[in-house]
CSV table of C-alpha atoms and ligand atoms in Angstrom, one decimal:
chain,number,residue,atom,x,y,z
A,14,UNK,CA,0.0,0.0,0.0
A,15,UNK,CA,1.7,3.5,-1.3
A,16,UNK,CA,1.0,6.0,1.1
A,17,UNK,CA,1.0,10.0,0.7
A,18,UNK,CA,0.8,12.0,4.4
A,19,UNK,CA,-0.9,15.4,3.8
A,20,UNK,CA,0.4,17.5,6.6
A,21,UNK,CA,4.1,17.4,8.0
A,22,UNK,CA,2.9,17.3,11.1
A,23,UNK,CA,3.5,16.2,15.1
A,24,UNK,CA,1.2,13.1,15.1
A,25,UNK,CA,2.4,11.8,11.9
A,26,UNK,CA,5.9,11.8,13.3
A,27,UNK,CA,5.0,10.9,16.5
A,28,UNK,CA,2.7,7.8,16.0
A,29,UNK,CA,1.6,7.6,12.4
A,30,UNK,CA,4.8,7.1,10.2
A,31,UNK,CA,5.5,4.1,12.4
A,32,UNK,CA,2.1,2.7,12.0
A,33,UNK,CA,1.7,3.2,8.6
A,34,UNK,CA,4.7,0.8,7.8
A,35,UNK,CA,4.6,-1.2,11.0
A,36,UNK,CA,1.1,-2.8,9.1
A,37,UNK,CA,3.6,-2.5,5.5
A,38,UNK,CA,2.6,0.5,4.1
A,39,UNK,CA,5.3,2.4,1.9
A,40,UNK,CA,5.0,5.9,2.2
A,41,UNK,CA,6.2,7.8,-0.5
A,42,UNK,CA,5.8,11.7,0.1
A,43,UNK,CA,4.7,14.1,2.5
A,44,UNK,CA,3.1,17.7,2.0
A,45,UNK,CA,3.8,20.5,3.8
A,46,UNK,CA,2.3,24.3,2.9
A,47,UNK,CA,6.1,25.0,2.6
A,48,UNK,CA,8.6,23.4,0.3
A,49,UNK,CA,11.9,23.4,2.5
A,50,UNK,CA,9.9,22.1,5.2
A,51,UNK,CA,8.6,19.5,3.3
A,52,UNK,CA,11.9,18.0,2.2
A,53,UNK,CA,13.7,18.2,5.9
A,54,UNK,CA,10.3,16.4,7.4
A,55,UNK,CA,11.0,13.9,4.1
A,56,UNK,CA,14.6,13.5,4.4
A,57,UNK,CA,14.3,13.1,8.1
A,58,UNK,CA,11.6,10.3,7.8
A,59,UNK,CA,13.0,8.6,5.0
A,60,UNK,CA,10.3,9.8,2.6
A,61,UNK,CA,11.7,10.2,-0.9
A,62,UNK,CA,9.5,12.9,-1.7
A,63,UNK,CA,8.3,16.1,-0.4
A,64,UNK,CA,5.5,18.5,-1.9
A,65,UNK,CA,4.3,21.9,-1.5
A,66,UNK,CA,1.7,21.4,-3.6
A,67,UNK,CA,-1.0,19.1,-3.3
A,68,UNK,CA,-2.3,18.6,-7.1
A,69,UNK,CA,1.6,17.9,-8.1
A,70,UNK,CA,1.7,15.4,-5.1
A,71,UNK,CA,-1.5,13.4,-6.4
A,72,UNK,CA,-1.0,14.0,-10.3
A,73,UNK,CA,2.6,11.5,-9.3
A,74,UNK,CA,-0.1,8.8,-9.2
A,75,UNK,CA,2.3,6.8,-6.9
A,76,UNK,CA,-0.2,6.6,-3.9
A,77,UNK,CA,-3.1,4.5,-3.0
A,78,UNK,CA,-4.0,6.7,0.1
A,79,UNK,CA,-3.1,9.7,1.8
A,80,UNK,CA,-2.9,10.4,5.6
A,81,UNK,CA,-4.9,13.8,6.4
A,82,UNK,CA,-3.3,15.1,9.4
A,83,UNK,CA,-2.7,18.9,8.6
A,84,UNK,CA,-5.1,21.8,10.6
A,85,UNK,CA,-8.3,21.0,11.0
A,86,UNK,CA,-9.9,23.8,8.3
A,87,UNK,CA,-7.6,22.2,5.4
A,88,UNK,CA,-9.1,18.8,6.0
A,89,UNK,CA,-12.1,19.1,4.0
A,90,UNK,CA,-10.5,20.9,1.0
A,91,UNK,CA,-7.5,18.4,0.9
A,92,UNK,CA,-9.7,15.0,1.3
A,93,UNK,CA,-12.0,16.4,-1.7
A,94,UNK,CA,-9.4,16.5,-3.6
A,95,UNK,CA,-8.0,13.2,-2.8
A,96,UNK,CA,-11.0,11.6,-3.2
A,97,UNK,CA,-11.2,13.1,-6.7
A,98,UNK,CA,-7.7,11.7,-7.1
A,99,UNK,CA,-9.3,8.2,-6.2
A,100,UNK,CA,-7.0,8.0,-3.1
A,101,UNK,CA,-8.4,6.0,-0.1
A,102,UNK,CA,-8.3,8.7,2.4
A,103,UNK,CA,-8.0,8.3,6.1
A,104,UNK,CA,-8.3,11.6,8.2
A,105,UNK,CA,-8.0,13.0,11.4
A,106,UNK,CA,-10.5,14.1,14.1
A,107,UNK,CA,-12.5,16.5,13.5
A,108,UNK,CA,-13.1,15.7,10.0
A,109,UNK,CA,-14.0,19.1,9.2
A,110,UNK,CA,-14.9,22.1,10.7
A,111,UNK,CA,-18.5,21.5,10.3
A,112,UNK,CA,-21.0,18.6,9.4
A,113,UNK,CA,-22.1,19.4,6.2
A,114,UNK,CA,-18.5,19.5,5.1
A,115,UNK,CA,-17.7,15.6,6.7
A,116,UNK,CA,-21.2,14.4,4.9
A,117,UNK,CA,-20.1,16.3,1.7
A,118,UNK,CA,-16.3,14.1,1.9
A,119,UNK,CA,-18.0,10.6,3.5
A,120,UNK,CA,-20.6,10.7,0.5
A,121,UNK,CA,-18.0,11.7,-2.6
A,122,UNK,CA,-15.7,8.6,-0.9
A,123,UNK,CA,-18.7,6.2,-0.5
A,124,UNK,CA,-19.7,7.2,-4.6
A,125,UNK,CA,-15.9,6.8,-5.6
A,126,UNK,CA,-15.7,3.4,-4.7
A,127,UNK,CA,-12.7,4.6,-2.1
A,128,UNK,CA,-12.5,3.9,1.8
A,129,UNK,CA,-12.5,6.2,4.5
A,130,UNK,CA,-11.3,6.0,7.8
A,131,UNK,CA,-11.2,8.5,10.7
A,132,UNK,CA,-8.5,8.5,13.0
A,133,UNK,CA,-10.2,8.0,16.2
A,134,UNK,CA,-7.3,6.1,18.1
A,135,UNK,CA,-9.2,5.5,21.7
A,136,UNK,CA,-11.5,2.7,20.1
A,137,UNK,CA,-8.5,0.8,18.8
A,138,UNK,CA,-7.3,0.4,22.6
A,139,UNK,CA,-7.1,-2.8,24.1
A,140,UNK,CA,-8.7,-1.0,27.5
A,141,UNK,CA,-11.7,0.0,25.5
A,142,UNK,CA,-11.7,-2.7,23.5
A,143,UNK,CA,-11.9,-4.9,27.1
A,144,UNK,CA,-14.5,-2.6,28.2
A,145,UNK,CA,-16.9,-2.6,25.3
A,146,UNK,CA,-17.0,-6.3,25.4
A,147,UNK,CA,-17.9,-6.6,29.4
A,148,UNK,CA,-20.6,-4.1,28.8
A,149,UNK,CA,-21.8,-5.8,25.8
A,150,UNK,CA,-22.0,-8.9,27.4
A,151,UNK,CA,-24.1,-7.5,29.9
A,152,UNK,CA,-21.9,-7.6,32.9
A,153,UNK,CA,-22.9,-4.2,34.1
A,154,UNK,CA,-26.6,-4.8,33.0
A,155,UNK,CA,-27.9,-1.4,31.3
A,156,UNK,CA,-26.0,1.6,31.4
A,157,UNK,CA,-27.3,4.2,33.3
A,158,UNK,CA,-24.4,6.2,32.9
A,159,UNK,CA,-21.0,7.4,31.9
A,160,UNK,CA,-18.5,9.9,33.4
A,161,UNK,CA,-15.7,10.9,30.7
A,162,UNK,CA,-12.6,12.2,32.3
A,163,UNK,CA,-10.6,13.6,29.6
A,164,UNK,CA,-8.8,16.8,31.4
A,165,UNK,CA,-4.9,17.4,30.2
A,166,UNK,CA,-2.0,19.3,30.2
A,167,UNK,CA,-1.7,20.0,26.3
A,168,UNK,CA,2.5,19.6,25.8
A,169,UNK,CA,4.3,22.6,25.1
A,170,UNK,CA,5.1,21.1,21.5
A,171,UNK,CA,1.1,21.4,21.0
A,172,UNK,CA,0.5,24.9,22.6
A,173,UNK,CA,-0.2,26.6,18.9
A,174,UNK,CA,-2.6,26.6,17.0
A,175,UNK,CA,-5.2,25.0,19.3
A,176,UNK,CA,-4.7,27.3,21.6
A,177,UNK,CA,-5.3,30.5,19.5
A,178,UNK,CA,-6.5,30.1,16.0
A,179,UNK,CA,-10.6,29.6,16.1
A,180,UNK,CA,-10.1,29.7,11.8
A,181,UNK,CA,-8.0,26.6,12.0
A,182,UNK,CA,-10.3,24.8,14.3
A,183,UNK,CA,-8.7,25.3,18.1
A,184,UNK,CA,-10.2,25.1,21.3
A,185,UNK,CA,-11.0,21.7,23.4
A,186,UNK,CA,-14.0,21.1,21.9
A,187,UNK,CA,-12.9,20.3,18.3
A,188,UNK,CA,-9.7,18.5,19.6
A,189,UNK,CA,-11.0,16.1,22.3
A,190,UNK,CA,-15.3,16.4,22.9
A,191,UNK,CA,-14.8,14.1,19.3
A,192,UNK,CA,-12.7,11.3,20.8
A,193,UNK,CA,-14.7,11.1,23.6
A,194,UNK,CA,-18.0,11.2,21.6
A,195,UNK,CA,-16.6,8.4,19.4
A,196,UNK,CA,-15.7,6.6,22.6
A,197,UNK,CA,-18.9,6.7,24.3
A,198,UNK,CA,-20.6,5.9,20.9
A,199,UNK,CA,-18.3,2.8,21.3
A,200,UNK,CA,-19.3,1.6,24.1
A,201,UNK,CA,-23.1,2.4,24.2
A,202,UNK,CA,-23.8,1.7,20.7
A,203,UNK,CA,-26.4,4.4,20.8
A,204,UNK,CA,-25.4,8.0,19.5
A,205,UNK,CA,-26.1,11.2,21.9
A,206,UNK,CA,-29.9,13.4,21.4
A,207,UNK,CA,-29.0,16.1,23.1
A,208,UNK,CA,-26.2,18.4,25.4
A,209,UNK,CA,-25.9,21.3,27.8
A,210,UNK,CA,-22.4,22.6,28.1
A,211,UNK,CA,-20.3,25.1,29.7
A,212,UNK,CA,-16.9,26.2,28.6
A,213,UNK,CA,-13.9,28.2,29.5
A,214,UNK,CA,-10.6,30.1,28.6
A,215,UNK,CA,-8.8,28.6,31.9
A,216,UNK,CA,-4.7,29.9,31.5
A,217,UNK,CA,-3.9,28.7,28.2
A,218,UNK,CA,-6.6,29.6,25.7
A,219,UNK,CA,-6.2,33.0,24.0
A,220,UNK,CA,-10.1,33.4,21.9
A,221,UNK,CA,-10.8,29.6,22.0
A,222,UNK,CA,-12.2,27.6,25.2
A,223,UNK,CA,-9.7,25.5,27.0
A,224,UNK,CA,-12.1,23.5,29.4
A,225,UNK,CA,-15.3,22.4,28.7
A,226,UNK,CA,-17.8,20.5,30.5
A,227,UNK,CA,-20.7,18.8,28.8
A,228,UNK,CA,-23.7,16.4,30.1
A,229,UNK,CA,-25.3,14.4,26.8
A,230,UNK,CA,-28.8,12.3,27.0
A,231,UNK,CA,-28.8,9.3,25.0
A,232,UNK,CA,-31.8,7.1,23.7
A,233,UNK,CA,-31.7,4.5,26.3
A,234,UNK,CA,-32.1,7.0,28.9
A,235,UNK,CA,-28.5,6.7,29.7
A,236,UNK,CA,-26.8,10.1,31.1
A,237,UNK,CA,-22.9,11.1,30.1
A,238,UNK,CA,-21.2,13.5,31.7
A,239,UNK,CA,-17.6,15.1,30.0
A,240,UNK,CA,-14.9,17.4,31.1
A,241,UNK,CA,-12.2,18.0,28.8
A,242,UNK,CA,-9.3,20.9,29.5
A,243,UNK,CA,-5.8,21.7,28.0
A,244,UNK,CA,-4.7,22.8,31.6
A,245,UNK,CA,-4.7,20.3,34.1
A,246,UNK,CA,-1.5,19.2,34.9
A,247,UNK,CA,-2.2,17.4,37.5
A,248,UNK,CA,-5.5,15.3,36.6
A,249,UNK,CA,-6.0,11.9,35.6
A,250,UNK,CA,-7.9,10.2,32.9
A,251,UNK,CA,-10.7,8.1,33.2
A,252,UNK,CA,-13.7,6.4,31.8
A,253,UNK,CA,-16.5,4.9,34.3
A,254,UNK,CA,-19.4,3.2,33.1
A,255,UNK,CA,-22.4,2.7,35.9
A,256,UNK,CA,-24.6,0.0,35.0
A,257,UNK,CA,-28.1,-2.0,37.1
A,258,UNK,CA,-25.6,-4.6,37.7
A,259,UNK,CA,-22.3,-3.5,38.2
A,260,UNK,CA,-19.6,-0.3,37.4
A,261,UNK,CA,-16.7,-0.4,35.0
A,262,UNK,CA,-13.7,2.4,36.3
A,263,UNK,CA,-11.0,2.9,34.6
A,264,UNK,CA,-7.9,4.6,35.0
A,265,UNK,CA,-5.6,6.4,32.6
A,266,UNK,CA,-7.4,5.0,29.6
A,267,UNK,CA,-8.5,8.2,27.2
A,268,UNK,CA,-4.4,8.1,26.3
A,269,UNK,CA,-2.8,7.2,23.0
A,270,UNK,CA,-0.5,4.7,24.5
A,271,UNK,CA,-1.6,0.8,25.5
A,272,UNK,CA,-1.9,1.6,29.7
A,273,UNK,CA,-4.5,1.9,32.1
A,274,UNK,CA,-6.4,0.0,34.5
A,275,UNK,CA,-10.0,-1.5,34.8
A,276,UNK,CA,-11.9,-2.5,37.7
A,277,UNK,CA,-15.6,-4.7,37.1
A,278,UNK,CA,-17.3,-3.7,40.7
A,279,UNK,CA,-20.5,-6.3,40.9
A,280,UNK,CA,-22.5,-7.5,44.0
A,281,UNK,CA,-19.8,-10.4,43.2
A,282,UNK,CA,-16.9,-7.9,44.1
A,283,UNK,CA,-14.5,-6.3,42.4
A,284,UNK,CA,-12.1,-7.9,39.8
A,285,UNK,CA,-9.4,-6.4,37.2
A,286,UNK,CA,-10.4,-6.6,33.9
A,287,UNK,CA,-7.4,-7.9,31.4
A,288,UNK,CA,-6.7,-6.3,28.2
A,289,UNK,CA,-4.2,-6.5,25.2
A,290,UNK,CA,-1.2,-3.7,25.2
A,291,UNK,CA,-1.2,-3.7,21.4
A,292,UNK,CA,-0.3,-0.8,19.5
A,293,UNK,CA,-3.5,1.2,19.2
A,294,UNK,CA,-2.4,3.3,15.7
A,295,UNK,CA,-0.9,0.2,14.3
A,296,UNK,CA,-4.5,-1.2,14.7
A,297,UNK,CA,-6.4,1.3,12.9
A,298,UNK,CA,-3.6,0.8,10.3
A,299,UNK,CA,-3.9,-2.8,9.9
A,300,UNK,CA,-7.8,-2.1,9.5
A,301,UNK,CA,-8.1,0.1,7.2
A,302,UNK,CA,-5.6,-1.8,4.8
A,303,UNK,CA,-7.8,-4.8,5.2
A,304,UNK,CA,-10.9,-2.4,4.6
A,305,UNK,CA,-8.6,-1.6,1.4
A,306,UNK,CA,-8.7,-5.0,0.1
A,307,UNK,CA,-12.1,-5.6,0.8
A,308,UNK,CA,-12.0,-7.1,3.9
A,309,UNK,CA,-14.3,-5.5,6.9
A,310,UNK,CA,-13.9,-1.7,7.7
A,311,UNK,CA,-11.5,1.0,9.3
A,312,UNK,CA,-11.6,0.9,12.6
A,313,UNK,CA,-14.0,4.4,12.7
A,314,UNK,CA,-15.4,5.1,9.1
A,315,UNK,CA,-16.5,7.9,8.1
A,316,UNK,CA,-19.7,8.3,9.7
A,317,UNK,CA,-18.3,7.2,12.4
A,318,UNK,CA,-16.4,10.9,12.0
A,319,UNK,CA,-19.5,12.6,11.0
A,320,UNK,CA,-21.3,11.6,14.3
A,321,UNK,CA,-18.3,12.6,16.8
A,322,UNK,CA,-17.9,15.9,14.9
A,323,UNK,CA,-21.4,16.2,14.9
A,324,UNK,CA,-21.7,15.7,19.1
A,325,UNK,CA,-19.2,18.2,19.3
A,326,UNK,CA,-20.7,20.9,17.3
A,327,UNK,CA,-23.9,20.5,19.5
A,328,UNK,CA,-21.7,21.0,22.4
A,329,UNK,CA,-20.0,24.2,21.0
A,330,UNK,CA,-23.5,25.6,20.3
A,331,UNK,CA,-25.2,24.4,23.5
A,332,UNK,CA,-21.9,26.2,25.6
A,333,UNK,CA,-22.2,29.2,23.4
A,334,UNK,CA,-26.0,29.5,23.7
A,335,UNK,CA,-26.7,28.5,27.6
A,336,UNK,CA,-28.9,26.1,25.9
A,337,UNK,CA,-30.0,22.7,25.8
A,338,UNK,CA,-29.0,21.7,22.1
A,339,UNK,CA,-30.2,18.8,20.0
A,340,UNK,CA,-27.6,17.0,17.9
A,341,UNK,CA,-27.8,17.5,14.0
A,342,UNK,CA,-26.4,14.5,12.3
A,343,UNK,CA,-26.2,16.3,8.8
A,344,UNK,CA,-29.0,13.1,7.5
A,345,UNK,CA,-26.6,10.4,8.2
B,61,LIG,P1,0.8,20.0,14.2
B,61,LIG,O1,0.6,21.3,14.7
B,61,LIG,O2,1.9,19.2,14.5
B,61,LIG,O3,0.6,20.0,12.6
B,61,LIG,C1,-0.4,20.7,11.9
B,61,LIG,C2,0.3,21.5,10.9
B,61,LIG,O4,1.1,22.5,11.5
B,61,LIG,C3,1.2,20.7,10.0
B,61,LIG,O5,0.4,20.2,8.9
B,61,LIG,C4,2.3,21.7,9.6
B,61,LIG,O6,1.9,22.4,8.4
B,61,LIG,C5,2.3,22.7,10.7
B,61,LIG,N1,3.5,22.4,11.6
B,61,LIG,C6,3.7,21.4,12.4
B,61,LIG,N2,4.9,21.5,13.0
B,61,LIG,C7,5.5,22.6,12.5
B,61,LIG,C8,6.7,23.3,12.7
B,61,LIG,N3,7.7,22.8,13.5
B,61,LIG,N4,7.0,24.4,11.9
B,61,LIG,C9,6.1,24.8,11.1
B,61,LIG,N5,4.9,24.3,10.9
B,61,LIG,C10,4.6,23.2,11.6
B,61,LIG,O7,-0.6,19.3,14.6
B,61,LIG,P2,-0.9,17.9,15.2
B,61,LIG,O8,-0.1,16.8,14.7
B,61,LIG,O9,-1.0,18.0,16.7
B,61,LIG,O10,-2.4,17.7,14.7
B,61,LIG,C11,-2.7,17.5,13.3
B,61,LIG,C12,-4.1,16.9,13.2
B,61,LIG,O11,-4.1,15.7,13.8
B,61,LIG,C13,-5.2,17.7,13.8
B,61,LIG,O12,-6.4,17.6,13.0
B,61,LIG,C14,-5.5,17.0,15.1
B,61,LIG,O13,-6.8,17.2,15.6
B,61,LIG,C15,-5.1,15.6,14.8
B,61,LIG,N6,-4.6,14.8,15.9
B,61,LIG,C16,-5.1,13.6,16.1
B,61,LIG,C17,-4.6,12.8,17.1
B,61,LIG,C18,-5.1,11.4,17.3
B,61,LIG,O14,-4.6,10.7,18.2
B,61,LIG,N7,-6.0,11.0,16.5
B,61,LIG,C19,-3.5,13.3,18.0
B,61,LIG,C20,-3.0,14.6,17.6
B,61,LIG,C21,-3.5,15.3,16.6
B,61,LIG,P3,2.5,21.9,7.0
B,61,LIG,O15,1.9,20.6,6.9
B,61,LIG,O16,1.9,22.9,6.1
B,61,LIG,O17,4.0,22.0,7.2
């Protein structure tokens, strides 16, 4: 599989590059909006080639997909153009910077023929992947409810954009309500009606919210409660799922490494729940080149995209508006 990344960017290096040809993918160029840039990120990846310009970089007709992971307002653009290109395109989180955007790029992949993936990581965990399965099986009974603790310290290597450009899709919302919509969606297999939020500029944000706190109704009748923050540098992460017959808590889990802990509490006690430390990226990968050759899907398709950004845009408007905000799924 010929590869093309589309944004010289931190999680690319970071986790992406690896995966991509840990699951045998050959990547063969990189973009970057500037042209020296794009050859150092090459030459210091071992790609042979590096663009400034996209239509050059898909016109070499040496790729089979591309790897969205530049600012979140050039996602839409770029993936249209891809798709024209008849890449298989798998994107970051949020897909776009609204929902009629994702829609517009799920529905011209779907009519190409082409696969689409969105790089939600946290459901490719073997800690969710443990936990999905105990609440599936009914080990908690039904779900009542579901506290997300997703509050950070964003790293110092992260403190641009997202802290101070609203045009390239900043703030705490856009960059972590969608992974733990998609999480929740995960687990519950039901998608989110409704929100009331609250957010905040709390120390780093300068124009875009920092913190936000959120509480989502589902069909079951389940509640879910949120925080997400760039500024706490001293909180933990943490999923817990409160079921008629039991509680799933878990510990350091809404991470992009394999760690964490989770505890089954049930009139039978309490017991750790084993899970697999796999590579969670190297999943996704693995995936969506089966998905690629026909066989099963990504790990989160595109509507699977659609939906998170689509939970957080009713969370954006519900904090902006005081009000209680229904969630518009764009049709899907
Ligand atoms: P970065 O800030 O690292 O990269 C975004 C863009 O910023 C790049 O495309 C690049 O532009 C430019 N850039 C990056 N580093 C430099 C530099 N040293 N000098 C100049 N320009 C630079 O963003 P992230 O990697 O943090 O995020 C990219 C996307 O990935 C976002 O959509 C984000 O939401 C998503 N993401 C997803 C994660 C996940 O686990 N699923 C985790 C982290 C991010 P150019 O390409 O033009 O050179």
């Amino acid at each position: 599989m010929r590869w093309g990344l589309i944004g010289a960017s931190n999680i690319a290096a970071g986790h992406m590059i690896g995966a991509i040809r840990g699951a045998g993918g050959d990547i063969r160029s990189v973009l970057s909006s500037d042209a020296d840039r794009a050859k150092a990120y090459a030459a210091e990846h071992g790609i042979a080639h590096g663009y400034a310009d996209l239509d050059a970089m898909l016109a070499a007709d040496d790729l089979d997909a591309v790897y969205i992971s530049t600012t979140n307002e050039k996602h839409f653009p770029q993936a249209m153009a891809a798709i024209a290109a008849g890449k298989h395109v798998l994107c970051e989180k949020p897909l776009a910077m609204d929902v009629a955007d994702a829609v517009t790029m799920v529905r011209a992949a779907e009519d190409a023929g082409l696969v689409f993936g969105t790089n939600h990581h946290l459901r490719n965990a073997g800690t969710h992947l443990a936990i999905r399965e105990a609440v599936q099986a009914g080990r908690i009974g039904e779900v009542l409810s579901v506290r997300v603790f997703h509050a950070v310290y964003l790293p110092q290597v992260l403190q641009g954009w997202r802290l101070d450009n609203p045009a390239a899709g900043g703030g705490v919302i856009p960059d972590i309500v969608v992974h733990d919509a998609d999480t929740v969606r995960f687990h519950l297999g039901e998608d989110p009606v409704d929100v009331v939020a609250i957010d905040a500029e709390s120390g780093l944000g300068k124009g875009v919210e920092d913190s936000c706190m959120s509480v989502w109704t589902m069909p079951s009748g389940a509640m879910v409660m949120t925080h997400e923050s760039f500024t706490h540098a001293h909180a933990r992460t943490g999923l817990e799922i409160y079921g008629t017959k039991g509680a799933i808590v878990a510990r350091n889990v809404m991470t992009q490494a394999p760690v964490g802990e989770i505890l089954l509490r049930t009139d039978a006690g309490e017991e750790a729940l084993p899970y697999s430390d796999h590579n969670l990226y190297l999943r996704a990968l693995n995936l969506f080149h089966a998905a690629i050759q026909g066989q099963g899907r990504p790990a989160a398709d595109g509507i699977d995209g659609i939906k998170s950004l689509a939970v957080a845009a009713a969370v954006a408007q519900a904090a902006k508006t005081g009000r209680r905000t229904t969630v518009d799924y764009g049709g899907v």
